[in-house]
Amino acid sequence: MLIIVLLLLSVLFIVISTTQFKLHAFLALIIAALFYGICSGMPLAEIISSIEAGFGGTLGKIGIVIIAGTIIGTFLEKSGGVYALAERILKTIGKKNVTPAMALIGFIVSIPVFADSGFVILTPLNKTLTKRAGLSLATTAVALALGLMVAHTLVPPTPGPIAAAGILGADLAKVIMICIPVGLVTLLFAWFWASKVASRVHIDPNPELTEEEFTSHLKNAPSAFRSFLPILIPIILIVLRSVADYPVLSKPEGAPPLAWEENNLYHFMMFIGNPIIALLIGIGLAVTLPKKFDKQMLSTTGWVGEGMMAAAMIIMITGAGGAFGKVLQNSGIADVIGEGMESMSVFGLWLPFIAAAAIRASQGSSTVAIITTASILEPLLSTMGLASPLGRALSVLAIGAGSMVASHANDSFFWVVTQMTGMDVKTGYKLQTTGTTLMGIFACTIIWIIGLIVL
């Protein structure tokens, strides 16, 4: 119980120190990591190495992605491209449909693209659409974030669901057949939460932008098609990478290498589809958007410099969140939770959900929660009556639903969402943390009802 209490105290410290005492989130997260590590009895050297590994590992995965995405956003905004794109989309879908559209776009994009990257890529467009539609940024950003989270945790070829299917011996075709309708129904909750709850919090997406300035930006803007390319091309490249890697990820464990793995085309697709390379290509396309190109745009005082300055704060806080999460992970908190679950097999499909939710809330990563929970529960499937092909497929989805729960301070996605939208930590817990928790419960309820019918 000690480490669970310490986790709760650490989270409470982060919330109170950042909201009541205005402590910078970076310092709050590092202090919380040190407090938890020392009080939980971790060796002092391991605490430091965990902080370094968590900070560096998180930035290694998402740091360049955030920088590249922010630079693309800067070029889209300064060139007027994002305004042309927003105008075209609003004419197509109407101002009243921006919120459900962002939830659906997030769902589609996150099937091949990690949620963090998807949010970074789509934020410039989302902000402009929101301003043009006269909505609060909290509404559309939460819709986008929850839509991204649904596919990220439920729908292959996202790595988590694929890994869980492999560990539990589930038929991937059955998982896909069930996860798509479950995911789309879960999106209804995302829409409801964003439009009914998040909409009560007003965040101006661009307080400086007036109608006259919007019209002025449109005059010199590139076409909507050209403006869409820096967003679309990276997404397509990442999708192609997922398609190329699908046979490799889904092959049986211990099987010999496939001929496709040794093909030069496979390695090329894996390279250009890496989010870092894909977004660097996106920068190359974004540079062509200005009506009159000036090399000063690429300097430290130009558009590139502005984009990097905007990304710096997000990167530091996101890295600190990764450090906090790594200390929790290395403290063995997932093992403690797993041991406590072995006597709870009577809960059926709710057990995978509870286990994944507890591990996700404790260490931050939904992918780690999915893989860890699948490993813990694999020997328990027969006892729980879930050893049938459909039982295994539903268990994968129940684990995925649990891994949605409680996106908070130890989750890099929480900081990407809050920092890129201007939410304070208290609002982030109210909208993002509570929203993901209730959405996970909603998703598992649907999965449980399906289980009652088919098992």
PDB file of C-alpha atoms in Angstrom, residues 234-452:
ATOM      1  CA  PRO A 234       3.612  12.936 -42.956  1.00  0.00           C
ATOM      2  CA  ILE A 235       0.426  11.095 -41.955  1.00  0.00           C
ATOM      3  CA  ILE A 236       0.439   9.085 -45.207  1.00  0.00           C
ATOM      4  CA  LEU A 237       4.119   8.172 -44.748  1.00  0.00           C
ATOM      5  CA  ILE A 238       3.501   7.022 -41.157  1.00  0.00           C
ATOM      6  CA  VAL A 239       0.490   4.992 -42.344  1.00  0.00           C
ATOM      7  CA  LEU A 240       2.603   3.305 -45.040  1.00  0.00           C
ATOM      8  CA  ARG A 241       5.196   2.455 -42.396  1.00  0.00           C
ATOM      9  CA  SER A 242       2.509   0.769 -40.292  1.00  0.00           C
ATOM     10  CA  VAL A 243       1.251  -1.162 -43.319  1.00  0.00           C
ATOM     11  CA  ALA A 244       4.793  -2.290 -44.169  1.00  0.00           C
ATOM     12  CA  ASP A 245       5.474  -3.363 -40.591  1.00  0.00           C
ATOM     13  CA  TYR A 246       2.157  -5.172 -40.088  1.00  0.00           C
ATOM     14  CA  PRO A 247       3.352  -8.630 -41.306  1.00  0.00           C
ATOM     15  CA  VAL A 248       6.442  -8.350 -39.090  1.00  0.00           C
ATOM     16  CA  LEU A 249       4.497  -7.359 -35.953  1.00  0.00           C
ATOM     17  CA  SER A 250       1.868 -10.052 -36.427  1.00  0.00           C
ATOM     18  CA  LYS A 251       4.188 -13.005 -37.102  1.00  0.00           C
ATOM     19  CA  PRO A 252       4.418 -15.674 -34.357  1.00  0.00           C
ATOM     20  CA  GLU A 253       6.994 -15.056 -31.638  1.00  0.00           C
ATOM     21  CA  GLY A 254      10.263 -16.849 -32.355  1.00  0.00           C
ATOM     22  CA  ALA A 255       9.435 -17.317 -36.051  1.00  0.00           C
ATOM     23  CA  PRO A 256      12.315 -16.876 -38.520  1.00  0.00           C
ATOM     24  CA  PRO A 257      12.658 -13.495 -40.287  1.00  0.00           C
ATOM     25  CA  LEU A 258      10.295 -12.926 -43.191  1.00  0.00           C
ATOM     26  CA  ALA A 259      11.696 -12.305 -46.656  1.00  0.00           C
ATOM     27  CA  TRP A 260       9.896  -8.956 -46.522  1.00  0.00           C
ATOM     28  CA  GLU A 261      12.042  -7.906 -43.531  1.00  0.00           C
ATOM     29  CA  GLU A 262      15.156  -8.207 -45.680  1.00  0.00           C
ATOM     30  CA  ASN A 263      13.667  -6.266 -48.597  1.00  0.00           C
ATOM     31  CA  ASN A 264      15.170  -2.826 -49.329  1.00  0.00           C
ATOM     32  CA  LEU A 265      11.692  -1.376 -49.910  1.00  0.00           C
ATOM     33  CA  TYR A 266      10.696  -2.436 -46.382  1.00  0.00           C
ATOM     34  CA  HIS A 267      13.679  -0.636 -44.846  1.00  0.00           C
ATOM     35  CA  PHE A 268      13.019   2.462 -46.969  1.00  0.00           C
ATOM     36  CA  MET A 269       9.364   2.590 -45.906  1.00  0.00           C
ATOM     37  CA  MET A 270      10.339   2.101 -42.269  1.00  0.00           C
ATOM     38  CA  PHE A 271      12.785   5.014 -42.601  1.00  0.00           C
ATOM     39  CA  ILE A 272      10.602   7.613 -44.308  1.00  0.00           C
ATOM     40  CA  GLY A 273       7.588   6.566 -42.226  1.00  0.00           C
ATOM     41  CA  ASN A 274       9.376   7.194 -38.945  1.00  0.00           C
ATOM     42  CA  PRO A 275       7.544  10.175 -37.379  1.00  0.00           C
ATOM     43  CA  ILE A 276      10.768  12.196 -37.171  1.00  0.00           C
ATOM     44  CA  ILE A 277      11.617  11.761 -40.870  1.00  0.00           C
ATOM     45  CA  ALA A 278       7.974  12.152 -41.939  1.00  0.00           C
ATOM     46  CA  LEU A 279       7.660  15.460 -40.089  1.00  0.00           C
ATOM     47  CA  LEU A 280      10.994  16.716 -41.413  1.00  0.00           C
ATOM     48  CA  ILE A 281       9.580  16.080 -44.885  1.00  0.00           C
ATOM     49  CA  GLY A 282       6.518  18.007 -43.720  1.00  0.00           C
ATOM     50  CA  ILE A 283       8.787  20.947 -42.830  1.00  0.00           C
ATOM     51  CA  GLY A 284      10.235  20.808 -46.347  1.00  0.00           C
ATOM     52  CA  LEU A 285       6.711  21.091 -47.774  1.00  0.00           C
ATOM     53  CA  ALA A 286       5.766  23.846 -45.306  1.00  0.00           C
ATOM     54  CA  VAL A 287       8.735  25.946 -46.410  1.00  0.00           C
ATOM     55  CA  THR A 288       7.190  26.163 -49.910  1.00  0.00           C
ATOM     56  CA  LEU A 289       3.965  27.759 -48.599  1.00  0.00           C
ATOM     57  CA  PRO A 290       4.956  31.455 -48.235  1.00  0.00           C
ATOM     58  CA  LYS A 291       4.066  33.586 -51.254  1.00  0.00           C
ATOM     59  CA  LYS A 292       7.522  35.169 -51.139  1.00  0.00           C
ATOM     60  CA  PHE A 293      10.234  33.034 -49.573  1.00  0.00           C
ATOM     61  CA  ASP A 294      12.953  34.768 -47.566  1.00  0.00           C
ATOM     62  CA  LYS A 295      15.927  32.830 -46.212  1.00  0.00           C
ATOM     63  CA  GLN A 296      15.546  34.845 -43.003  1.00  0.00           C
ATOM     64  CA  MET A 297      12.482  32.658 -42.296  1.00  0.00           C
ATOM     65  CA  LEU A 298      14.838  29.743 -41.580  1.00  0.00           C
ATOM     66  CA  SER A 299      17.014  31.626 -39.075  1.00  0.00           C
ATOM     67  CA  THR A 300      16.904  31.712 -35.287  1.00  0.00           C
ATOM     68  CA  THR A 301      14.999  35.011 -35.439  1.00  0.00           C
ATOM     69  CA  GLY A 302      12.695  33.886 -38.256  1.00  0.00           C
ATOM     70  CA  TRP A 303       9.742  31.510 -38.462  1.00  0.00           C
ATOM     71  CA  VAL A 304      11.848  28.436 -37.630  1.00  0.00           C
ATOM     72  CA  GLY A 305      13.228  30.182 -34.537  1.00  0.00           C
ATOM     73  CA  GLU A 306       9.722  31.175 -33.445  1.00  0.00           C
ATOM     74  CA  GLY A 307       8.542  27.591 -33.824  1.00  0.00           C
ATOM     75  CA  MET A 308      11.450  26.246 -31.781  1.00  0.00           C
ATOM     76  CA  MET A 309      10.884  28.783 -29.003  1.00  0.00           C
ATOM     77  CA  ALA A 310       7.229  27.811 -28.850  1.00  0.00           C
ATOM     78  CA  ALA A 311       8.194  24.121 -28.632  1.00  0.00           C
ATOM     79  CA  ALA A 312      10.834  24.551 -25.904  1.00  0.00           C
ATOM     80  CA  MET A 313       8.442  24.862 -22.946  1.00  0.00           C
ATOM     81  CA  ILE A 314       6.318  21.933 -24.120  1.00  0.00           C
ATOM     82  CA  ILE A 315       9.407  19.751 -24.556  1.00  0.00           C
ATOM     83  CA  MET A 316      10.815  20.473 -21.085  1.00  0.00           C
ATOM     84  CA  ILE A 317       7.547  19.736 -19.283  1.00  0.00           C
ATOM     85  CA  THR A 318       6.871  16.644 -21.384  1.00  0.00           C
ATOM     86  CA  GLY A 319      10.369  15.334 -20.607  1.00  0.00           C
ATOM     87  CA  ALA A 320       9.850  15.950 -16.877  1.00  0.00           C
ATOM     88  CA  GLY A 321       6.589  14.000 -17.075  1.00  0.00           C
ATOM     89  CA  GLY A 322       8.531  11.148 -18.661  1.00  0.00           C
ATOM     90  CA  ALA A 323      11.076  11.288 -15.828  1.00  0.00           C
ATOM     91  CA  PHE A 324       8.303  11.036 -13.221  1.00  0.00           C
ATOM     92  CA  GLY A 325       6.727   8.122 -15.085  1.00  0.00           C
ATOM     93  CA  LYS A 326      10.057   6.261 -15.349  1.00  0.00           C
ATOM     94  CA  VAL A 327      10.708   6.536 -11.599  1.00  0.00           C
ATOM     95  CA  LEU A 328       7.256   5.071 -10.964  1.00  0.00           C
ATOM     96  CA  GLN A 329       7.860   2.297 -13.480  1.00  0.00           C
ATOM     97  CA  ASN A 330      11.255   1.355 -12.039  1.00  0.00           C
ATOM     98  CA  SER A 331       9.887   1.282  -8.502  1.00  0.00           C
ATOM     99  CA  GLY A 332       8.063  -1.947  -9.376  1.00  0.00           C
ATOM    100  CA  ILE A 333       4.583  -0.530  -8.899  1.00  0.00           C
ATOM    101  CA  ALA A 334       3.200  -2.556 -11.824  1.00  0.00           C
ATOM    102  CA  ASP A 335       4.403  -5.813 -10.210  1.00  0.00           C
ATOM    103  CA  VAL A 336       2.675  -4.919  -6.947  1.00  0.00           C
ATOM    104  CA  ILE A 337      -0.581  -4.252  -8.774  1.00  0.00           C
ATOM    105  CA  GLY A 338      -0.235  -7.465 -10.782  1.00  0.00           C
ATOM    106  CA  GLU A 339       0.235  -9.587  -7.655  1.00  0.00           C
ATOM    107  CA  GLY A 340      -2.925  -8.125  -6.170  1.00  0.00           C
ATOM    108  CA  MET A 341      -4.956  -9.032  -9.247  1.00  0.00           C
ATOM    109  CA  GLU A 342      -4.334 -12.788  -9.231  1.00  0.00           C
ATOM    110  CA  SER A 343      -7.123 -13.444  -6.713  1.00  0.00           C
ATOM    111  CA  MET A 344      -9.723 -11.412  -8.626  1.00  0.00           C
ATOM    112  CA  SER A 345     -10.443 -13.715 -11.585  1.00  0.00           C
ATOM    113  CA  VAL A 346     -14.187 -13.727 -10.812  1.00  0.00           C
ATOM    114  CA  PHE A 347     -14.491 -10.241 -12.307  1.00  0.00           C
ATOM    115  CA  GLY A 348     -14.347 -11.627 -15.860  1.00  0.00           C
ATOM    116  CA  LEU A 349     -13.747  -8.958 -18.523  1.00  0.00           C
ATOM    117  CA  TRP A 350     -13.594  -6.265 -15.857  1.00  0.00           C
ATOM    118  CA  LEU A 351     -10.376  -7.749 -14.457  1.00  0.00           C
ATOM    119  CA  PRO A 352      -8.264  -6.947 -17.549  1.00  0.00           C
ATOM    120  CA  PHE A 353      -9.761  -3.448 -17.457  1.00  0.00           C
ATOM    121  CA  ILE A 354      -9.017  -2.924 -13.745  1.00  0.00           C
ATOM    122  CA  ALA A 355      -5.462  -4.244 -14.041  1.00  0.00           C
ATOM    123  CA  ALA A 356      -4.645  -2.119 -17.098  1.00  0.00           C
ATOM    124  CA  ALA A 357      -6.264   0.979 -15.558  1.00  0.00           C
ATOM    125  CA  ALA A 358      -4.265   0.593 -12.346  1.00  0.00           C
ATOM    126  CA  ILE A 359      -0.959   0.103 -14.174  1.00  0.00           C
ATOM    127  CA  ARG A 360      -1.713   2.941 -16.602  1.00  0.00           C
ATOM    128  CA  ALA A 361      -2.564   5.357 -13.770  1.00  0.00           C
ATOM    129  CA  SER A 362       0.535   4.352 -11.825  1.00  0.00           C
ATOM    130  CA  GLN A 363       3.232   4.689 -14.491  1.00  0.00           C
ATOM    131  CA  GLY A 364       1.736   6.769 -17.304  1.00  0.00           C
ATOM    132  CA  SER A 365       2.274   4.800 -20.500  1.00  0.00           C
ATOM    133  CA  SER A 366      -0.792   3.186 -22.072  1.00  0.00           C
ATOM    134  CA  THR A 367       1.407   0.915 -24.207  1.00  0.00           C
ATOM    135  CA  VAL A 368       3.337  -0.328 -21.161  1.00  0.00           C
ATOM    136  CA  ALA A 369       0.028  -0.856 -19.335  1.00  0.00           C
ATOM    137  CA  ILE A 370      -1.352  -2.931 -22.226  1.00  0.00           C
ATOM    138  CA  ILE A 371       1.717  -5.148 -22.584  1.00  0.00           C
ATOM    139  CA  THR A 372       2.229  -5.603 -18.816  1.00  0.00           C
ATOM    140  CA  THR A 373      -1.428  -6.451 -18.196  1.00  0.00           C
ATOM    141  CA  ALA A 374      -1.526  -8.935 -21.076  1.00  0.00           C
ATOM    142  CA  SER A 375       1.548 -10.701 -19.656  1.00  0.00           C
ATOM    143  CA  ILE A 376       0.003 -10.867 -16.168  1.00  0.00           C
ATOM    144  CA  LEU A 377      -3.381 -12.162 -17.340  1.00  0.00           C
ATOM    145  CA  GLU A 378      -2.334 -14.652 -20.028  1.00  0.00           C
ATOM    146  CA  PRO A 379      -2.100 -17.615 -17.582  1.00  0.00           C
ATOM    147  CA  LEU A 380      -5.405 -16.590 -15.943  1.00  0.00           C
ATOM    148  CA  LEU A 381      -7.604 -16.630 -19.067  1.00  0.00           C
ATOM    149  CA  SER A 382      -8.844 -20.190 -18.574  1.00  0.00           C
ATOM    150  CA  THR A 383      -9.716 -19.516 -14.922  1.00  0.00           C
ATOM    151  CA  MET A 384     -11.675 -16.415 -15.959  1.00  0.00           C
ATOM    152  CA  GLY A 385     -13.518 -18.272 -18.744  1.00  0.00           C
ATOM    153  CA  LEU A 386     -11.905 -16.145 -21.443  1.00  0.00           C
ATOM    154  CA  ALA A 387      -9.773 -18.763 -23.199  1.00  0.00           C
ATOM    155  CA  SER A 388     -12.084 -19.012 -26.255  1.00  0.00           C
ATOM    156  CA  PRO A 389     -11.118 -17.114 -29.454  1.00  0.00           C
ATOM    157  CA  LEU A 390     -13.759 -14.438 -28.794  1.00  0.00           C
ATOM    158  CA  GLY A 391     -12.836 -14.323 -25.106  1.00  0.00           C
ATOM    159  CA  ARG A 392      -9.208 -13.615 -25.966  1.00  0.00           C
ATOM    160  CA  ALA A 393     -10.189 -10.906 -28.483  1.00  0.00           C
ATOM    161  CA  LEU A 394     -12.493  -9.215 -25.969  1.00  0.00           C
ATOM    162  CA  SER A 395      -9.756  -9.407 -23.326  1.00  0.00           C
ATOM    163  CA  VAL A 396      -7.436  -7.461 -25.649  1.00  0.00           C
ATOM    164  CA  LEU A 397     -10.075  -4.735 -25.981  1.00  0.00           C
ATOM    165  CA  ALA A 398     -10.827  -4.690 -22.236  1.00  0.00           C
ATOM    166  CA  ILE A 399      -7.110  -4.167 -21.585  1.00  0.00           C
ATOM    167  CA  GLY A 400      -7.106  -1.380 -24.178  1.00  0.00           C
ATOM    168  CA  ALA A 401     -10.090   0.280 -22.493  1.00  0.00           C
ATOM    169  CA  GLY A 402      -8.267   0.149 -19.162  1.00  0.00           C
ATOM    170  CA  SER A 403      -5.179   1.742 -20.685  1.00  0.00           C
ATOM    171  CA  MET A 404      -7.253   4.825 -21.625  1.00  0.00           C
ATOM    172  CA  VAL A 405      -7.901   5.585 -17.974  1.00  0.00           C
ATOM    173  CA  ALA A 406      -6.406   8.504 -16.037  1.00  0.00           C
ATOM    174  CA  SER A 407      -4.127  10.325 -18.436  1.00  0.00           C
ATOM    175  CA  HIS A 408      -2.456  12.586 -15.868  1.00  0.00           C
ATOM    176  CA  ALA A 409       0.864  14.049 -14.720  1.00  0.00           C
ATOM    177  CA  ASN A 410       3.002  10.968 -15.436  1.00  0.00           C
ATOM    178  CA  ASP A 411       1.723  10.724 -19.027  1.00  0.00           C
ATOM    179  CA  SER A 412       3.511  12.697 -21.757  1.00  0.00           C
ATOM    180  CA  PHE A 413       0.230  12.989 -23.693  1.00  0.00           C
ATOM    181  CA  PHE A 414      -1.320  14.889 -20.765  1.00  0.00           C
ATOM    182  CA  TRP A 415       1.405  17.525 -20.990  1.00  0.00           C
ATOM    183  CA  VAL A 416       1.277  17.734 -24.781  1.00  0.00           C
ATOM    184  CA  VAL A 417      -2.476  18.407 -24.615  1.00  0.00           C
ATOM    185  CA  THR A 418      -2.394  20.881 -21.732  1.00  0.00           C
ATOM    186  CA  GLN A 419       0.675  22.827 -22.841  1.00  0.00           C
ATOM    187  CA  MET A 420      -0.356  23.117 -26.495  1.00  0.00           C
ATOM    188  CA  THR A 421      -3.818  24.372 -25.558  1.00  0.00           C
ATOM    189  CA  GLY A 422      -2.951  26.638 -22.632  1.00  0.00           C
ATOM    190  CA  MET A 423      -4.814  24.569 -20.022  1.00  0.00           C
ATOM    191  CA  ASP A 424      -3.569  24.795 -16.449  1.00  0.00           C
ATOM    192  CA  VAL A 425      -2.950  21.554 -14.550  1.00  0.00           C
ATOM    193  CA  LYS A 426      -6.218  21.763 -12.602  1.00  0.00           C
ATOM    194  CA  THR A 427      -8.222  22.112 -15.819  1.00  0.00           C
ATOM    195  CA  GLY A 428      -6.212  19.289 -17.382  1.00  0.00           C
ATOM    196  CA  TYR A 429      -7.193  16.952 -14.546  1.00  0.00           C
ATOM    197  CA  LYS A 430     -10.811  18.052 -14.816  1.00  0.00           C
ATOM    198  CA  LEU A 431     -11.102  17.580 -18.580  1.00  0.00           C
ATOM    199  CA  GLN A 432      -8.342  15.220 -19.754  1.00  0.00           C
ATOM    200  CA  THR A 433      -7.879  12.951 -16.720  1.00  0.00           C
ATOM    201  CA  THR A 434     -11.555  12.655 -15.828  1.00  0.00           C
ATOM    202  CA  GLY A 435     -12.564  12.401 -19.478  1.00  0.00           C
ATOM    203  CA  THR A 436     -10.177   9.545 -20.266  1.00  0.00           C
ATOM    204  CA  THR A 437     -11.225   7.722 -17.089  1.00  0.00           C
ATOM    205  CA  LEU A 438     -14.950   7.899 -17.811  1.00  0.00           C
ATOM    206  CA  MET A 439     -14.359   7.083 -21.474  1.00  0.00           C
ATOM    207  CA  GLY A 440     -12.409   3.950 -20.508  1.00  0.00           C
ATOM    208  CA  ILE A 441     -15.250   2.824 -18.229  1.00  0.00           C
ATOM    209  CA  PHE A 442     -17.753   3.537 -21.018  1.00  0.00           C
ATOM    210  CA  ALA A 443     -15.703   1.497 -23.515  1.00  0.00           C
ATOM    211  CA  CYS A 444     -15.331  -1.446 -21.130  1.00  0.00           C
ATOM    212  CA  THR A 445     -19.068  -1.420 -20.428  1.00  0.00           C
ATOM    213  CA  ILE A 446     -19.703  -1.873 -24.156  1.00  0.00           C
ATOM    214  CA  ILE A 447     -17.111  -4.671 -24.310  1.00  0.00           C
ATOM    215  CA  TRP A 448     -18.654  -6.342 -21.226  1.00  0.00           C
ATOM    216  CA  ILE A 449     -22.142  -6.231 -22.799  1.00  0.00           C
ATOM    217  CA  ILE A 450     -20.764  -7.802 -25.988  1.00  0.00           C
ATOM    218  CA  GLY A 451     -19.189 -10.490 -23.801  1.00  0.00           C
ATOM    219  CA  LEU A 452     -22.539 -11.240 -22.159  1.00  0.00           C
TER     220      LEU A 452
END
